[in-house]
Amino acid sequence: MHKKQTKGFTLIELIVVITILGLLAVLALPAYINLTTTAKQKTYESTVGTIKAAVSLQKADNVISGTDPDDAWPATVSATYFEDQSIPNNPYTDGNTVTTNSTAPTASYGVNTWDWYYATANGLEVSGNVY
């Protein structure tokens, strides 16, 4: 007589594999969350630099063309100074509105209406809404 061979996994093997997969998920999840947070922060920092460069270029063009011989900062940001002809989105709010003030607006969690701003009281300060 031949012994009947069974194919498949035992309950113990399945429990061990599920436990290992659970441990890997628990260890990998915080690393993934940190990666997305870091990516948003780096995108934010890069975009702040891009907006600052665009505003500076716009100011220089206004002075050279005679549009603004007083060398003042532009009242609005023109989308034509960006590669794809649009102001980049803020990675935290996913919006691209720009607020211009002489001083920085006050940020409050959940009530901000701006995505980016630039203030001109102390040179050119560009920042964004991270709430």
Coordinates of C-alpha atoms in Angstrom, one line a residue:
M1 CA 0.0 0.0 0.0
H2 CA 1.0 3.5 -0.7
K3 CA 0.9 6.2 1.8
K4 CA -1.3 9.1 0.7
Q5 CA 0.9 12.3 0.3
T6 CA -0.8 15.6 1.1
K7 CA 0.3 18.8 -0.5
G8 CA 0.0 22.2 1.1
F9 CA 1.2 24.0 4.1
T10 CA 0.6 23.1 7.7
L11 CA -1.1 25.5 10.1
I12 CA 2.2 26.2 11.8
E13 CA 3.9 27.2 8.6
L14 CA 1.1 29.6 7.7
I15 CA 1.2 31.2 11.1
V16 CA 5.0 31.7 10.9
V17 CA 4.8 33.2 7.4
I18 CA 1.9 35.6 8.4
T19 CA 3.8 36.6 11.5
I20 CA 7.0 37.4 9.5
L21 CA 4.9 39.4 6.9
G22 CA 3.2 41.3 9.8
L23 CA 6.6 42.2 11.3
L24 CA 7.9 43.4 8.0
A25 CA 4.9 45.6 7.5
V26 CA 5.2 47.1 10.9
L27 CA 8.9 47.8 10.3
A28 CA 8.4 49.2 6.8
L29 CA 5.4 51.4 7.4
P30 CA 7.3 54.1 9.4
A31 CA 10.0 54.2 6.8
Y32 CA 7.5 54.8 4.1
I33 CA 5.7 57.5 6.1
N34 CA 9.1 59.3 6.6
L35 CA 9.8 59.0 2.9
T36 CA 6.6 60.7 1.9
T37 CA 7.1 63.5 4.5
T38 CA 10.6 64.1 3.3
A39 CA 9.5 64.1 -0.3
K40 CA 6.9 66.8 0.5
Q41 CA 9.4 68.9 2.4
K42 CA 12.0 68.7 -0.4
T43 CA 9.3 69.6 -3.0
Y44 CA 8.2 72.5 -0.9
E45 CA 11.7 73.8 -0.5
S46 CA 12.4 73.5 -4.2
T47 CA 9.2 75.2 -5.2
V48 CA 9.9 78.1 -2.8
G49 CA 13.2 78.6 -4.6
T50 CA 11.5 78.5 -7.9
I51 CA 8.9 81.1 -6.9
K52 CA 11.6 83.3 -5.5
A53 CA 13.5 83.1 -8.7
A54 CA 10.4 83.8 -10.8
V55 CA 9.5 86.9 -8.7
S56 CA 13.1 88.2 -9.0
L57 CA 13.1 87.7 -12.8
Q58 CA 9.8 89.4 -13.1
K59 CA 11.1 92.4 -11.1
A60 CA 14.3 92.6 -13.2
D61 CA 12.2 92.4 -16.4
N62 CA 10.0 95.2 -15.1
V63 CA 13.0 97.4 -14.4
I64 CA 14.7 96.7 -17.8
S65 CA 11.5 97.3 -19.8
G66 CA 10.7 100.5 -17.9
T67 CA 7.4 99.0 -16.7
D68 CA 8.5 99.7 -13.1
P69 CA 11.5 102.1 -13.1
D70 CA 11.2 102.4 -9.3
D71 CA 12.5 98.9 -8.8
A72 CA 9.5 97.8 -6.8
W73 CA 8.5 94.2 -6.3
P74 CA 5.7 93.1 -8.6
A75 CA 2.2 93.1 -7.1
T76 CA 1.4 89.6 -8.6
V77 CA 3.4 86.7 -9.7
S78 CA 3.1 86.0 -13.5
A79 CA 2.8 82.4 -14.5
T80 CA 4.9 83.1 -17.6
Y81 CA 8.0 82.9 -15.6
F82 CA 7.5 79.2 -14.9
E83 CA 8.5 76.4 -17.2
D84 CA 5.0 75.1 -17.8
Q85 CA 3.4 78.5 -17.7
S86 CA 1.6 77.9 -14.4
I87 CA 2.5 78.5 -10.7
P88 CA 3.6 75.3 -9.1
N89 CA 1.2 73.6 -6.6
N90 CA 2.0 73.6 -2.9
P91 CA 2.6 69.9 -1.9
Y92 CA 0.7 70.4 1.4
T93 CA -2.4 72.2 0.1
D94 CA -2.3 71.2 -3.6
G95 CA -3.2 74.8 -4.5
N96 CA -1.2 77.5 -6.4
T97 CA -2.6 80.8 -5.2
V98 CA 0.0 83.4 -4.4
T99 CA -0.6 86.2 -1.8
T100 CA 1.5 89.3 -1.9
N101 CA 2.1 91.4 1.2
S102 CA 4.6 93.7 2.6
T103 CA 4.8 91.4 5.6
A104 CA 4.2 87.7 6.0
P105 CA 0.6 86.6 6.7
T106 CA -0.2 84.8 9.9
A107 CA -0.6 81.1 9.5
S108 CA -3.4 79.3 11.4
Y109 CA -4.2 75.7 11.2
G110 CA -7.2 75.1 8.8
V111 CA -8.1 78.7 8.1
N112 CA -5.5 79.9 5.6
T113 CA -6.7 81.0 2.2
W114 CA -3.3 81.1 0.6
D115 CA -1.0 78.4 -0.8
W116 CA 2.1 80.5 -1.4
Y117 CA 3.0 84.0 -0.3
Y118 CA 5.8 86.4 -0.8
A119 CA 6.6 89.3 1.5
T120 CA 8.8 92.2 0.6
A121 CA 9.4 94.1 3.9
N122 CA 12.8 92.6 4.4
G123 CA 14.0 91.8 0.9
L124 CA 12.1 88.9 -0.7
E125 CA 10.7 86.3 1.6
V126 CA 8.9 83.4 -0.1
S127 CA 7.0 80.7 1.9
G128 CA 4.0 78.5 1.7
N129 CA 1.1 77.2 3.7
V130 CA 2.1 73.9 5.4
Y131 CA -1.1 73.4 7.3

